[in-house]
């Protein structure tokens, strides 16, 4: 019999649901596993876990609060915009949110939510309030990290130069009209103005890993389209680099080294290794890269919880399109926590829908 466990998931990227109210397919949805998630919570609250203290930790990018089509100019995000986005996400995922609500009925169940770069809007008090209204007033929101029992958990975007933001100045006054808006990082401008409009035709565009190799493939096999896209990326940079908004312009004052640095998925792993080496933490858990990972050295562990969206893997070792519902399970043995990286299989399904193979 277990006393307490913690479940860590990340990068669920809940959007407005698979279909619009009119029944039209929503190309911006990235999360398709509401039922599996429901079974997941059910499993860890029954049987051996029935009387167990269970904490669900959602380690960043829980919600997709970068929905360009809702925003007035496509990039300026106000608190009100985030409330609208959150409302639509809740409406689009009734099974998921019912599941969270039911989980929280029991007082020995807890939910902690960490802010990621796709849900920076959770930093706003009213957005947090709305989420608490929807799920439970007992949920806890952590703006940067959560640590306990020698475990350090953070989304990880702050170690990625294109997606980092300081919680100190992540809400600013717009220079255009004095309105309070989110101070979004470079990567969010890219998602809103470059990726978002292209997802209509290429819904998996932001799920390709590593992008570098995809570009190389593209140049070889689809030369004209890839070259055009690369030119558009250069244009995206120029427009922002010389933008009338000084704050936005300054953000794009980056050198090529910065950009190349951000293409390397390894760097966040290096940070985790450094934390384990130089602090007393014994377990570090990140998300953000969408690549599940588990490293163990001298009893110290680094885990990356991956993502529940699919990824288009361009790697040589395991190419293809994969979905792995990965999570970290933290168990306690005589008060010592141990973490393991796991994959949720849930109930066997005889069929499922294939999406976006255009
Ligand atoms: Mn993510």
Coordinates of C-alpha atoms and ligand atoms in Angstrom, one line a residue:
X1 CA 0.0 0.0 0.0
X2 CA 1.4 3.4 -1.1
X3 CA 1.0 6.5 1.1
X4 CA 1.8 9.2 -1.4
X5 CA 2.6 9.5 -5.0
X6 CA 3.2 12.4 -7.4
X7 CA 2.4 12.3 -11.1
X8 CA 4.2 14.8 -13.4
X9 CA 3.0 15.5 -16.9
X10 CA 3.9 18.4 -19.2
X11 CA 3.2 20.0 -22.6
X12 CA -0.4 18.9 -23.0
X13 CA -1.1 22.0 -25.2
X14 CA -4.9 21.9 -24.8
X15 CA -6.5 24.0 -27.5
X16 CA -10.1 24.8 -28.3
X17 CA -11.1 21.2 -29.0
X18 CA -11.1 19.1 -32.2
X19 CA -14.1 20.7 -33.7
X20 CA -15.7 24.2 -33.7
X21 CA -19.2 24.7 -32.6
X22 CA -20.3 24.4 -36.2
X23 CA -18.6 21.0 -36.4
X24 CA -15.6 22.2 -38.5
X25 CA -12.3 20.6 -37.7
X26 CA -10.0 22.9 -35.8
X27 CA -6.4 22.7 -37.2
X28 CA -5.0 24.4 -34.2
X29 CA -5.8 21.6 -31.7
X30 CA -2.8 19.6 -30.5
X31 CA -4.3 17.5 -27.7
X32 CA -6.4 14.4 -28.5
X33 CA -6.2 12.3 -25.4
X34 CA -9.0 13.5 -23.1
X35 CA -10.3 9.9 -22.5
X36 CA -6.9 8.5 -22.0
X37 CA -6.1 11.2 -19.5
X38 CA -9.4 10.5 -17.7
X39 CA -8.5 6.8 -17.4
X40 CA -5.0 7.8 -16.2
X41 CA -6.4 9.8 -13.2
X42 CA -8.9 7.0 -12.5
X43 CA -6.1 4.4 -12.4
X44 CA -4.0 6.4 -9.9
X45 CA -7.0 7.0 -7.6
X46 CA -8.3 3.4 -7.4
X47 CA -7.1 0.0 -6.4
X48 CA -3.8 0.3 -4.5
X49 CA -3.9 4.0 -4.8
X50 CA -7.4 4.4 -3.3
X51 CA -6.3 5.9 0.0
X52 CA -3.1 7.4 -1.3
X53 CA -2.2 11.1 -1.3
X54 CA -2.0 11.9 -5.0
X55 CA -0.5 15.1 -6.4
X56 CA -0.9 15.8 -10.1
X57 CA 1.8 18.3 -11.3
X58 CA 1.3 19.8 -14.7
X59 CA 4.7 21.1 -15.6
X60 CA 4.0 23.9 -18.1
X61 CA 2.4 24.3 -21.5
X62 CA -0.8 22.8 -20.1
X63 CA -2.9 25.3 -22.1
X64 CA -2.4 26.8 -25.5
X65 CA -2.9 30.5 -24.6
X66 CA -1.2 31.6 -27.8
X67 CA -4.2 31.7 -30.1
X68 CA -3.5 34.3 -32.7
X69 CA -7.0 34.4 -34.2
X70 CA -8.5 35.6 -30.9
X71 CA -6.1 38.6 -30.5
X72 CA -6.9 42.0 -31.9
X73 CA -3.7 42.4 -33.8
X74 CA -2.5 38.8 -33.6
X75 CA 0.3 39.4 -31.0
X76 CA -0.9 41.6 -28.2
X77 CA -2.3 39.5 -25.4
X78 CA -4.4 41.1 -22.6
X79 CA -5.8 39.4 -19.5
X80 CA -9.2 39.5 -21.1
X81 CA -8.0 37.7 -24.2
X82 CA -6.6 34.9 -21.9
X83 CA -9.9 34.6 -20.1
X84 CA -11.7 34.1 -23.4
X85 CA -9.1 31.6 -24.6
X86 CA -9.3 29.7 -21.3
X87 CA -13.1 29.6 -21.5
X88 CA -13.0 28.2 -25.0
X89 CA -10.4 25.6 -24.0
X90 CA -12.6 24.4 -21.2
X91 CA -15.5 24.2 -23.6
X92 CA -13.5 22.2 -26.1
X93 CA -12.3 19.6 -23.5
X94 CA -15.3 18.7 -21.3
X95 CA -14.0 15.2 -20.5
X96 CA -10.6 16.5 -19.5
X97 CA -11.9 19.2 -17.2
X98 CA -14.6 17.0 -15.7
X99 CA -11.9 14.5 -14.9
X100 CA -9.8 17.2 -13.1
X101 CA -12.9 18.3 -11.1
X102 CA -13.7 14.8 -10.1
X103 CA -10.1 14.2 -9.0
X104 CA -10.2 17.2 -6.7
X105 CA -13.4 16.1 -4.9
X106 CA -11.1 14.0 -2.7
X107 CA -9.1 16.1 -0.2
X108 CA -6.0 13.9 -0.4
X109 CA -5.7 14.8 -4.1
X110 CA -3.8 17.9 -5.2
X111 CA -3.1 19.7 -8.4
X112 CA -0.1 22.0 -9.0
X113 CA 0.3 23.8 -12.3
X114 CA 3.5 25.4 -13.4
X115 CA 3.6 28.2 -16.0
X116 CA 5.2 27.5 -19.4
X117 CA 5.8 29.6 -22.4
X118 CA 2.5 28.6 -24.1
X119 CA 0.5 29.5 -21.0
X120 CA 2.3 32.6 -19.8
X121 CA -1.2 34.1 -19.4
X122 CA -1.6 32.0 -16.2
X123 CA 0.5 34.6 -14.5
X124 CA -2.5 36.8 -14.5
X125 CA -4.7 36.7 -11.3
X126 CA -8.0 36.6 -13.1
X127 CA -6.9 33.8 -15.3
X128 CA -5.8 31.8 -12.3
X129 CA -9.1 32.7 -10.7
X130 CA -11.1 31.4 -13.6
X131 CA -9.1 28.1 -13.7
X132 CA -9.8 27.7 -10.0
X133 CA -13.5 28.4 -10.6
X134 CA -13.6 25.7 -13.3
X135 CA -11.5 23.0 -11.5
X136 CA -11.2 23.6 -7.8
X137 CA -10.2 26.5 -5.5
X138 CA -7.5 24.2 -4.1
X139 CA -5.3 24.0 -7.2
X140 CA -1.9 25.8 -6.9
X141 CA -0.2 27.8 -9.6
X142 CA 3.5 28.1 -9.5
X143 CA 5.0 30.9 -11.6
X144 CA 8.5 29.5 -12.1
X145 CA 9.3 26.2 -10.3
X146 CA 8.2 23.8 -7.6
X147 CA 10.5 22.0 -5.3
X148 CA 10.1 19.5 -2.4
X149 CA 11.9 16.5 -0.9
X150 CA 15.1 17.1 -2.9
X151 CA 13.1 17.3 -6.2
X152 CA 13.3 20.3 -8.5
X153 CA 10.6 20.8 -11.2
X154 CA 10.5 23.5 -13.8
X155 CA 9.1 23.8 -17.3
X156 CA 12.5 24.7 -18.8
X157 CA 11.7 27.5 -21.2
X158 CA 13.8 29.8 -19.2
X159 CA 17.0 28.0 -20.2
X160 CA 16.1 28.5 -23.9
X161 CA 17.1 31.9 -25.0
X162 CA 14.2 32.2 -27.5
X163 CA 11.4 31.3 -25.1
X164 CA 12.6 32.5 -21.7
X165 CA 10.8 35.3 -19.8
X166 CA 11.3 36.8 -16.4
X167 CA 8.3 36.6 -14.1
X168 CA 9.4 40.0 -12.8
X169 CA 8.5 41.9 -16.0
X170 CA 6.4 39.5 -18.0
X171 CA 3.4 41.8 -17.8
X172 CA 4.0 45.3 -19.3
X173 CA 2.2 48.4 -20.4
X174 CA 1.7 48.5 -24.1
X175 CA 3.6 51.4 -25.7
X176 CA 0.8 51.8 -28.2
X177 CA -2.2 52.5 -25.9
X178 CA -1.0 52.0 -22.3
X179 CA -3.0 48.8 -21.9
X180 CA -1.6 46.0 -19.7
X181 CA -0.3 43.2 -21.9
X182 CA 1.9 40.1 -21.7
X183 CA 5.6 40.7 -22.4
X184 CA 6.1 37.7 -24.6
X185 CA 9.4 36.2 -25.6
X186 CA 10.8 35.9 -29.2
X187 CA 9.5 32.4 -29.6
X188 CA 5.9 33.4 -28.8
X189 CA 6.0 36.1 -31.5
X190 CA 7.2 33.3 -33.8
X191 CA 4.4 31.0 -32.8
X192 CA 1.7 33.7 -33.2
X193 CA 2.8 35.3 -36.4
X194 CA 4.7 32.6 -38.3
X195 CA 3.6 29.2 -37.1
X196 CA -0.1 29.9 -36.4
X197 CA -1.1 31.0 -39.9
X198 CA 0.8 28.0 -41.4
X199 CA -0.8 25.4 -39.2
X200 CA -3.9 25.4 -41.4
X201 CA -2.0 23.6 -44.1
X202 CA 0.6 22.0 -42.0
X203 CA -0.9 21.2 -38.6
X204 CA 2.2 19.4 -37.4
X205 CA 4.6 22.3 -38.2
X206 CA 5.4 23.1 -34.6
X207 CA 5.8 19.4 -33.7
X208 CA 8.8 18.6 -35.9
X209 CA 11.9 17.6 -34.0
X210 CA 14.7 18.4 -34.7
X211 CA 13.7 21.3 -37.0
X212 CA 17.2 21.6 -38.3
X213 CA 17.0 18.2 -40.0
X214 CA 13.6 18.9 -41.3
X215 CA 14.9 21.9 -43.1
X216 CA 17.8 19.9 -44.5
X217 CA 15.3 17.2 -45.8
X218 CA 13.0 19.9 -47.1
X219 CA 15.8 21.6 -49.1
X220 CA 16.7 18.3 -50.6
X221 CA 13.2 16.9 -51.5
X222 CA 11.0 20.0 -51.6
X223 CA 13.5 22.6 -52.5
X224 CA 11.3 25.4 -53.7
X225 CA 8.8 25.4 -50.8
X226 CA 11.5 25.1 -48.2
X227 CA 13.6 27.9 -49.7
X228 CA 10.5 30.1 -49.7
X229 CA 9.7 29.3 -46.1
X230 CA 13.3 30.1 -45.1
X231 CA 13.1 33.4 -46.9
X232 CA 9.8 34.1 -45.0
X233 CA 11.6 33.3 -41.7
X234 CA 14.3 35.9 -42.6
X235 CA 11.5 38.3 -43.4
X236 CA 9.9 37.6 -40.0
X237 CA 13.2 38.4 -38.3
X238 CA 13.7 41.7 -40.3
X239 CA 10.1 42.9 -39.6
X240 CA 10.6 42.4 -35.9
X241 CA 14.2 43.6 -35.8
X242 CA 13.0 47.0 -37.2
X243 CA 9.6 47.1 -35.6
X244 CA 8.2 50.4 -34.4
X245 CA 7.6 48.9 -30.9
X246 CA 11.0 49.5 -29.3
X247 CA 10.6 46.7 -26.7
X248 CA 9.7 44.2 -29.4
X249 CA 12.6 45.4 -31.6
X250 CA 15.1 45.0 -28.8
X251 CA 14.0 41.4 -28.3
X252 CA 15.1 40.6 -31.8
X253 CA 18.5 42.1 -31.3
X254 CA 20.0 38.6 -31.5
X255 CA 23.0 37.2 -33.1
X256 CA 23.1 34.1 -35.3
X257 CA 24.9 32.3 -32.4
X258 CA 21.8 32.8 -30.3
X259 CA 19.6 31.3 -32.9
X260 CA 21.9 28.3 -33.4
X261 CA 22.1 27.8 -29.7
X262 CA 18.3 27.6 -29.5
X263 CA 18.3 24.8 -32.1
X264 CA 20.3 22.6 -29.8
X265 CA 18.0 20.5 -27.7
X266 CA 20.9 19.5 -25.5
X267 CA 21.3 22.7 -23.6
X268 CA 18.4 22.2 -21.2
X269 CA 19.8 18.7 -20.3
X270 CA 23.2 20.4 -19.5
X271 CA 21.3 22.7 -17.1
X272 CA 19.7 19.8 -15.4
X273 CA 23.0 18.0 -15.0
X274 CA 24.6 21.2 -13.5
X275 CA 21.7 21.6 -11.0
X276 CA 22.2 18.0 -9.9
X277 CA 26.0 18.5 -9.6
X278 CA 26.0 21.8 -7.8
X279 CA 23.0 21.6 -5.5
X280 CA 21.5 19.2 -3.1
X281 CA 18.6 18.3 -5.4
X282 CA 18.6 14.6 -6.2
X283 CA 15.9 14.7 -8.9
X284 CA 15.4 17.4 -11.6
X285 CA 12.3 17.2 -13.9
X286 CA 11.8 19.4 -16.9
X287 CA 9.5 19.5 -19.9
X288 CA 9.5 21.9 -22.8
X289 CA 11.6 20.0 -25.3
X290 CA 8.8 17.5 -26.0
X291 CA 11.4 14.7 -25.8
X292 CA 10.9 12.3 -23.0
X293 CA 14.2 11.4 -21.3
X294 CA 15.6 9.7 -18.2
X295 CA 19.2 9.9 -17.1
X296 CA 20.5 8.5 -13.9
X297 CA 24.0 9.0 -12.5
X298 CA 25.2 8.2 -9.0
X299 CA 21.7 8.0 -7.7
X300 CA 20.8 11.4 -9.1
X301 CA 18.1 11.6 -11.7
X302 CA 17.1 13.9 -14.6
X303 CA 13.7 13.3 -16.2
X304 CA 12.0 15.1 -19.1
X305 CA 8.4 14.3 -19.2
X306 CA 8.0 14.8 -23.0
X307 CA 4.6 15.7 -24.3
X308 CA 1.2 14.2 -24.9
X309 CA 1.0 15.8 -28.4
X310 CA 2.5 13.8 -31.2
X311 CA 5.9 14.6 -32.6
X312 CA 7.2 14.3 -36.1
X313 CA 10.6 12.8 -35.4
X314 CA 13.3 13.5 -38.0
X315 CA 16.0 11.8 -36.0
X316 CA 17.9 9.0 -37.6
X317 CA 17.5 6.5 -34.7
X318 CA 13.7 6.5 -34.7
X319 CA 12.1 8.5 -37.5
X320 CA 8.4 8.8 -37.9
X321 CA 5.4 10.2 -36.2
X322 CA 5.0 9.2 -32.6
X323 CA 2.7 9.8 -29.7
X324 CA 3.8 8.7 -26.3
X325 CA 1.7 9.6 -23.3
X326 CA 4.7 10.0 -21.0
X327 CA 4.8 11.1 -17.4
X328 CA 7.0 10.9 -14.3
X329 CA 5.8 8.8 -11.3
X330 CA 7.3 9.7 -8.0
X331 CA 7.0 7.1 -5.3
X332 CA 8.3 7.1 -1.7
X333 CA 10.3 4.3 -0.2
X334 CA 10.9 4.9 3.5
X335 CA 10.5 8.7 2.9
X336 CA 13.1 8.7 0.0
X337 CA 11.5 9.7 -3.3
X338 CA 12.2 7.8 -6.4
X339 CA 11.2 8.9 -9.8
X340 CA 10.6 6.9 -12.9
X341 CA 9.7 7.8 -16.5
X342 CA 6.6 6.0 -17.6
X343 CA 4.2 5.7 -20.6
X344 CA 0.5 5.6 -20.2
X345 CA -1.1 2.9 -22.4
X346 CA -4.6 3.0 -20.9
X347 CA -7.3 0.8 -22.2
X348 CA -6.8 -1.0 -25.4
X349 CA -8.4 0.8 -28.3
X350 CA -9.3 -1.1 -31.5
X351 CA -9.2 2.0 -33.6
X352 CA -8.4 5.7 -33.6
X353 CA -8.5 8.6 -35.9
X354 CA -5.4 9.5 -38.0
X355 CA -5.0 13.3 -38.2
X356 CA -3.4 15.6 -40.6
X357 CA -1.9 13.3 -43.2
X358 CA -2.6 15.7 -46.0
Ligands
LIG1 MN1 5.5 22.7 -25.0

